[in-house]
Amino acid sequence: MAVLQQYKCPCCNGSIEFDSTAQKMKCPYCDTEFDPEVLASYQESLDGDGEDEMEWESQAGTEWQTGEAEGLRSYICESCNGEIVGDENTGATFCPFCGSPVVMAGQFAGNLRPDYVIPFKLDKKAATEALKKHCKGKKLLPKLFFEENHINKIQGIYVPFWLFDTDADANIRYRATRVRHWSDSDYDYTETKYYAIHRSGNLGFSHVPVDGSTKMADALMESIEPFDFSDAVDFQTAYLSGFFADKYDVDSDQSVSRANERIRKSTEETFASTVKGYSTVTTEHTDIRLRNGKAKYALYPVWVLNTTWEGKQYTFAMNGQTGKFVGDLPMDKSAYAKWLFGIAGACTALGMALSGLIWLL
Amino acid sequence: MKKIALIFLLALSICAFSLNLVCAAGAPRLVDQADILTSSEESQLLSLLNEISERQKMDIVVVTVDSLGGKSPRAYADDYYDYNGYGADGILLLIAMDSRDYYISTTGYGIEAVTDEGLSYMEDRFVDDLSDGDYASAFTTYAELCDDFITQARSGDPYDRGNMPKSNFPWGQNLLISLAVGFVIAFIATAIMRSKLKSVRPKSGASDYVRQGSFQLTRSNDLYLYRRVTRRAKPKDNGSGGSSTHSSSSGRSHGGGGGKF
C-alpha cells in the first residue's frame, strides 16, 4: 500500500522527491542525497514534538492549630517595614534586614503553617568566624572594612522557602555535526557529517527551593544553596526559640516560575550531556512536561549580617546548615589602580626583556 | 651607435685616467656619465669603492648614464661590466636617468654573495634615497651593503632566505605590543581579584536537587543525515633562496636585478 508522504529536506527544508536513477531520495534544490529510511526516521522524530507543560498542584502549608501560634510574636521594623516572627521569649533588638534598632512588637497573625523546618546546625560563633574567613585573602577589600565592621549585629533567621517536587518528561531534538580533516598533496579536505539527534526521557527533582520572602534577596538566598533536605523535620514552634522567622510574602504560585526556569535549565543540561562525540551541537526543539508537581512550605536556617560601609548597605548570609558564607564586598579603588598598573608595568617590562632576548638570539 | 658609445667611454676613461682616479685593474669603479654627483662626492665615493674593492678583491662599481640607448637595463649593466675590464668577481650598480631605471649586475663571486633575497634587501635600503635624488647617500649605502654582504659570504654563510641581516631592534613596536599584552594580563588578573569580592550569584539550574538515579532515557537515537566535503588548494611552497642567473651577450654568467626609482 502506498502512503503518500511528503518529506522535507533536512538540509534546506525544500520538498524532496525520489530519484529513480540514483535509487535515493534527492533534494531538487540543494542536490543532497538521502537514504529513504533515514528520511522516514527523521520525519518520525519531527512528528513526536510536543508542547511544554508546566502544571503544578500546590498543597503547601497547613492551617495553624488552635493555640499553637499563641506563643508567637510578630515584630515590625519601623524603618524598612520588614516583619519577622519570634517566640515571646525572643526579644528583637534590631531589624535583621536593615540593622535599624527600632522594632515594634505585635501580635502574630495568620499565614500558613510551615510543613518542614531544617533546624540551625551552626551557631553565631561559627557565623562570626565565617565572616572573618570570608574577608581574608581579598586583595582589593578596603583594609578598614573588616576593622570597622559591626560584627555583633548578626541574626539567625528562618527564611521561608517553597519546595517544589516534580518529574520532568523531556523530548529534545538536536542538530549535530562531526567534522573531519585530511589532505593529499594538492588539497586540504574538510568533511562535515550532519546528524539529527533525538532524546527523550525523564528526570526527577526533589525539593527545589525558591525564596518566599521579598525581604531576602533571591540571588543571596540562591547563593547559599544547596540545602540538604535530609535534615528537615516536621515543623514545631519550639524550633523558633532563640531565632526569628520571616513570614512568606510571595506565595507558591508566584514562586513556581523561578522553579520552572531552574528545572528546565537542568533538564536541558542533563539531556545535552548525553549527546557526545560531535563537533557542534545545536538544540532544535525542546518540550518539557512536568508531572506529579507538588509544592511544600519550609523554613530554612540562615544567618544574616548587615553592615553599612560608606553609606552603602552590605548584606551577608550564611547557610545555617552547611556553613556556606556569601556576600558581596566593597572594592578599594586605589588598591585596584595600584594592582592594575603594577601588574601591567611588570608585564610590559618582562615583555620588553623577552623580546630583546629573542632579538639577540 | 655602439661605436659612438665606445668612443665616448674611451674618452671618459682617458679623462678619468688623467684625473688619476683609475684603479690597478683598468676601468674606474665610479663612472658618473649622467653627472649627478658633485666632484667632492665623486672623489669620496670613488675612494670608498676602491678601498672596499681592494680589500674584498672584487670590483664594486657604480655607473650612471643619461640614457640606456635602447638597451634593456640588464643587458646594459651586464655588458658594461663585461666590456670594461673589470675583474672576474664583482657587483655593478647602473642608474639610467631618463628612464629612471636602476639595475644591479652581479658577476662571479658576486652572484654567490648577493642572492635574490639579498638583492631585494639591498634595494629596500637604497632605492628610497635614489627616488629622493640623494644619489651620493644611496651609492654609499650600496657600497657599504656590498662590503657587508661579501664579508658575510666569505664566512661561508651568505645572506639568503632565512638568513637575512638583523634589522634594528624595533623599540616602538615592541613597546606597544608589550604594553598591550601587559594591560590585558593586568585586566585579567584584577578581574579575578574583583570576582573574589563577589559571591552573590543566582543559581542557573537545579542540578543539586535532581533525585538520585531518576534520570532515564526512553529514546536515544543519532541519525546520520548527509555529508558535505569541501576542499581547498594547498598554498604552493615557492622558492628556496639562492641566486638566479642568466647569460649576457658575451656569454658570461650574471646575476642581479633591478627596477624603477
PDB file of N, CA, C and O in Angstrom, chain A residues 10 34-46 174-178 193-199 278, chain B residues 219-226:
ATOM      1  N   PRO A  10      16.131  17.820   5.182  1.00  0.00           N
ATOM      2  CA  PRO A  10      16.682  18.250   6.481  1.00  0.00           C
ATOM      3  C   PRO A  10      17.739  19.336   6.324  1.00  0.00           C
ATOM      4  O   PRO A  10      18.116  19.997   7.285  1.00  0.00           O
ATOM      5  N   PHE A  34      19.700  11.366   0.134  1.00  0.00           N
ATOM      6  CA  PHE A  34      19.402  10.713   1.399  1.00  0.00           C
ATOM      7  C   PHE A  34      18.927   9.299   1.166  1.00  0.00           C
ATOM      8  O   PHE A  34      18.328   8.984   0.135  1.00  0.00           O
ATOM      9  N   ASP A  35      19.162   8.489   2.159  1.00  0.00           N
ATOM     10  CA  ASP A  35      18.582   7.158   2.199  1.00  0.00           C
ATOM     11  C   ASP A  35      17.113   7.325   2.575  1.00  0.00           C
ATOM     12  O   ASP A  35      16.800   8.041   3.509  1.00  0.00           O
ATOM     13  N   PRO A  36      16.160   6.688   1.849  1.00  0.00           N
ATOM     14  CA  PRO A  36      14.737   6.874   2.201  1.00  0.00           C
ATOM     15  C   PRO A  36      14.437   6.518   3.655  1.00  0.00           C
ATOM     16  O   PRO A  36      13.622   7.158   4.303  1.00  0.00           O
ATOM     17  N   GLU A  37      15.125   5.493   4.172  1.00  0.00           N
ATOM     18  CA  GLU A  37      14.872   5.096   5.559  1.00  0.00           C
ATOM     19  C   GLU A  37      15.264   6.177   6.544  1.00  0.00           C
ATOM     20  O   GLU A  37      14.620   6.403   7.554  1.00  0.00           O
ATOM     21  N   VAL A  38      16.371   6.842   6.220  1.00  0.00           N
ATOM     22  CA  VAL A  38      16.842   7.927   7.078  1.00  0.00           C
ATOM     23  C   VAL A  38      15.797   9.033   7.148  1.00  0.00           C
ATOM     24  O   VAL A  38      15.464   9.544   8.214  1.00  0.00           O
ATOM     25  N   LEU A  39      15.233   9.350   5.980  1.00  0.00           N
ATOM     26  CA  LEU A  39      14.221  10.412   5.951  1.00  0.00           C
ATOM     27  C   LEU A  39      12.981  10.027   6.739  1.00  0.00           C
ATOM     28  O   LEU A  39      12.383  10.860   7.415  1.00  0.00           O
ATOM     29  N   ALA A  40      12.608   8.740   6.625  1.00  0.00           N
ATOM     30  CA  ALA A  40      11.420   8.290   7.350  1.00  0.00           C
ATOM     31  C   ALA A  40      11.638   8.425   8.851  1.00  0.00           C
ATOM     32  O   ALA A  40      10.780   8.935   9.580  1.00  0.00           O
ATOM     33  N   SER A  41      12.829   8.004   9.338  1.00  0.00           N
ATOM     34  CA  SER A  41      13.087   8.130  10.776  1.00  0.00           C
ATOM     35  C   SER A  41      13.172   9.592  11.187  1.00  0.00           C
ATOM     36  O   SER A  41      12.754   9.966  12.276  1.00  0.00           O
ATOM     37  N   TYR A  42      13.718  10.394  10.307  1.00  0.00           N
ATOM     38  CA  TYR A  42      13.833  11.817  10.621  1.00  0.00           C
ATOM     39  C   TYR A  42      12.448  12.436  10.766  1.00  0.00           C
ATOM     40  O   TYR A  42      12.171  13.193  11.690  1.00  0.00           O
ATOM     41  N   GLN A  43      11.549  12.058   9.829  1.00  0.00           N
ATOM     42  CA  GLN A  43      10.191  12.593   9.854  1.00  0.00           C
ATOM     43  C   GLN A  43       9.463  12.161  11.131  1.00  0.00           C
ATOM     44  O   GLN A  43       8.790  12.950  11.772  1.00  0.00           O
ATOM     45  N   GLU A  44       9.697  10.908  11.505  1.00  0.00           N
ATOM     46  CA  GLU A  44       9.052  10.370  12.700  1.00  0.00           C
ATOM     47  C   GLU A  44       9.511  11.146  13.931  1.00  0.00           C
ATOM     48  O   GLU A  44       8.727  11.470  14.830  1.00  0.00           O
ATOM     49  N   SER A  45      10.814  11.462  13.935  1.00  0.00           N
ATOM     50  CA  SER A  45      11.385  12.224  15.030  1.00  0.00           C
ATOM     51  C   SER A  45      10.740  13.609  15.128  1.00  0.00           C
ATOM     52  O   SER A  45      10.458  14.109  16.212  1.00  0.00           O
ATOM     53  N   LEU A  46      10.463  14.213  13.973  1.00  0.00           N
ATOM     54  CA  LEU A  46       9.826  15.551  13.956  1.00  0.00           C
ATOM     55  C   LEU A  46       8.383  15.467  14.448  1.00  0.00           C
ATOM     56  O   LEU A  46       7.893  16.355  15.146  1.00  0.00           O
ATOM     57  N   TYR A 174      18.177  17.617  18.566  1.00  0.00           N
ATOM     58  CA  TYR A 174      19.380  18.413  18.315  1.00  0.00           C
ATOM     59  C   TYR A 174      19.804  18.215  16.870  1.00  0.00           C
ATOM     60  O   TYR A 174      19.502  17.209  16.244  1.00  0.00           O
ATOM     61  N   ARG A 175      20.547  19.182  16.376  1.00  0.00           N
ATOM     62  CA  ARG A 175      21.231  19.046  15.100  1.00  0.00           C
ATOM     63  C   ARG A 175      22.717  19.045  15.441  1.00  0.00           C
ATOM     64  O   ARG A 175      23.172  19.924  16.183  1.00  0.00           O
ATOM     65  N   ALA A 176      23.437  18.054  14.951  1.00  0.00           N
ATOM     66  CA  ALA A 176      24.857  17.982  15.302  1.00  0.00           C
ATOM     67  C   ALA A 176      25.702  17.748  14.068  1.00  0.00           C
ATOM     68  O   ALA A 176      25.211  17.258  13.041  1.00  0.00           O
ATOM     69  N   THR A 177      26.944  18.126  14.143  1.00  0.00           N
ATOM     70  CA  THR A 177      27.872  17.872  13.037  1.00  0.00           C
ATOM     71  C   THR A 177      29.130  17.221  13.575  1.00  0.00           C
ATOM     72  O   THR A 177      29.502  17.399  14.723  1.00  0.00           O
ATOM     73  N   ARG A 178      29.734  16.458  12.699  1.00  0.00           N
ATOM     74  CA  ARG A 178      31.030  15.877  13.014  1.00  0.00           C
ATOM     75  C   ARG A 178      31.956  16.307  11.883  1.00  0.00           C
ATOM     76  O   ARG A 178      31.613  16.125  10.709  1.00  0.00           O
ATOM     77  N   LYS A 193      29.751  15.938   8.543  1.00  0.00           N
ATOM     78  CA  LYS A 193      28.631  14.996   8.535  1.00  0.00           C
ATOM     79  C   LYS A 193      27.534  15.581   9.419  1.00  0.00           C
ATOM     80  O   LYS A 193      27.809  16.050  10.519  1.00  0.00           O
ATOM     81  N   TYR A 194      26.312  15.543   8.915  1.00  0.00           N
ATOM     82  CA  TYR A 194      25.196  16.132   9.650  1.00  0.00           C
ATOM     83  C   TYR A 194      24.345  15.031  10.269  1.00  0.00           C
ATOM     84  O   TYR A 194      24.058  14.032   9.623  1.00  0.00           O
ATOM     85  N   TYR A 195      23.955  15.248  11.512  1.00  0.00           N
ATOM     86  CA  TYR A 195      23.166  14.260  12.232  1.00  0.00           C
ATOM     87  C   TYR A 195      21.923  14.907  12.815  1.00  0.00           C
ATOM     88  O   TYR A 195      21.949  16.067  13.228  1.00  0.00           O
ATOM     89  N   ALA A 196      20.832  14.133  12.853  1.00  0.00           N
ATOM     90  CA  ALA A 196      19.643  14.535  13.607  1.00  0.00           C
ATOM     91  C   ALA A 196      19.619  13.652  14.840  1.00  0.00           C
ATOM     92  O   ALA A 196      19.713  12.429  14.736  1.00  0.00           O
ATOM     93  N   ILE A 197      19.541  14.285  15.998  1.00  0.00           N
ATOM     94  CA  ILE A 197      19.638  13.532  17.245  1.00  0.00           C
ATOM     95  C   ILE A 197      18.371  13.732  18.049  1.00  0.00           C
ATOM     96  O   ILE A 197      17.849  14.848  18.138  1.00  0.00           O
ATOM     97  N   HIS A 198      17.887  12.669  18.599  1.00  0.00           N
ATOM     98  CA  HIS A 198      16.626  12.725  19.351  1.00  0.00           C
ATOM     99  C   HIS A 198      16.836  12.100  20.726  1.00  0.00           C
ATOM    100  O   HIS A 198      17.400  11.023  20.831  1.00  0.00           O
ATOM    101  N   ARG A 199      16.415  12.797  21.756  1.00  0.00           N
ATOM    102  CA  ARG A 199      16.489  12.244  23.101  1.00  0.00           C
ATOM    103  C   ARG A 199      15.153  12.464  23.785  1.00  0.00           C
ATOM    104  O   ARG A 199      14.625  13.578  23.764  1.00  0.00           O
ATOM    105  N   TYR A 278      30.422  14.925  19.126  1.00  0.00           N
ATOM    106  CA  TYR A 278      30.154  15.767  17.964  1.00  0.00           C
ATOM    107  C   TYR A 278      30.968  17.062  18.033  1.00  0.00           C
ATOM    108  O   TYR A 278      31.348  17.501  19.116  1.00  0.00           O
TER     109      TYR A 278
ATOM    110  N   ARG B 219      14.272   7.240  24.875  1.00  0.00           N
ATOM    111  CA  ARG B 219      14.574   7.203  23.449  1.00  0.00           C
ATOM    112  C   ARG B 219      15.879   7.944  23.223  1.00  0.00           C
ATOM    113  O   ARG B 219      16.078   9.031  23.748  1.00  0.00           O
ATOM    114  N   SER B 220      16.747   7.317  22.465  1.00  0.00           N
ATOM    115  CA  SER B 220      18.029   7.934  22.204  1.00  0.00           C
ATOM    116  C   SER B 220      18.512   7.463  20.848  1.00  0.00           C
ATOM    117  O   SER B 220      18.986   6.351  20.707  1.00  0.00           O
ATOM    118  N   ASN B 221      18.290   8.284  19.832  1.00  0.00           N
ATOM    119  CA  ASN B 221      18.858   7.870  18.545  1.00  0.00           C
ATOM    120  C   ASN B 221      19.580   9.012  17.840  1.00  0.00           C
ATOM    121  O   ASN B 221      19.171  10.162  17.895  1.00  0.00           O
ATOM    122  N   ASP B 222      20.673   8.627  17.230  1.00  0.00           N
ATOM    123  CA  ASP B 222      21.507   9.559  16.488  1.00  0.00           C
ATOM    124  C   ASP B 222      21.415   9.153  15.030  1.00  0.00           C
ATOM    125  O   ASP B 222      21.864   8.079  14.662  1.00  0.00           O
ATOM    126  N   LEU B 223      20.799  10.010  14.225  1.00  0.00           N
ATOM    127  CA  LEU B 223      20.501   9.651  12.843  1.00  0.00           C
ATOM    128  C   LEU B 223      21.442  10.407  11.913  1.00  0.00           C
ATOM    129  O   LEU B 223      21.455  11.631  11.890  1.00  0.00           O
ATOM    130  N   TYR B 224      22.212   9.636  11.124  1.00  0.00           N
ATOM    131  CA  TYR B 224      23.110  10.279  10.162  1.00  0.00           C
ATOM    132  C   TYR B 224      22.310  10.737   8.956  1.00  0.00           C
ATOM    133  O   TYR B 224      21.573   9.961   8.362  1.00  0.00           O
ATOM    134  N   LEU B 225      22.412  12.016   8.611  1.00  0.00           N
ATOM    135  CA  LEU B 225      21.602  12.544   7.514  1.00  0.00           C
ATOM    136  C   LEU B 225      22.363  12.625   6.197  1.00  0.00           C
ATOM    137  O   LEU B 225      22.034  11.972   5.227  1.00  0.00           O
ATOM    138  N   TYR B 226      23.365  13.440   6.172  1.00  0.00           N
ATOM    139  CA  TYR B 226      24.097  13.621   4.905  1.00  0.00           C
ATOM    140  C   TYR B 226      25.463  14.198   5.222  1.00  0.00           C
ATOM    141  O   TYR B 226      25.751  14.544   6.367  1.00  0.00           O
TER     142      TYR B 226
END
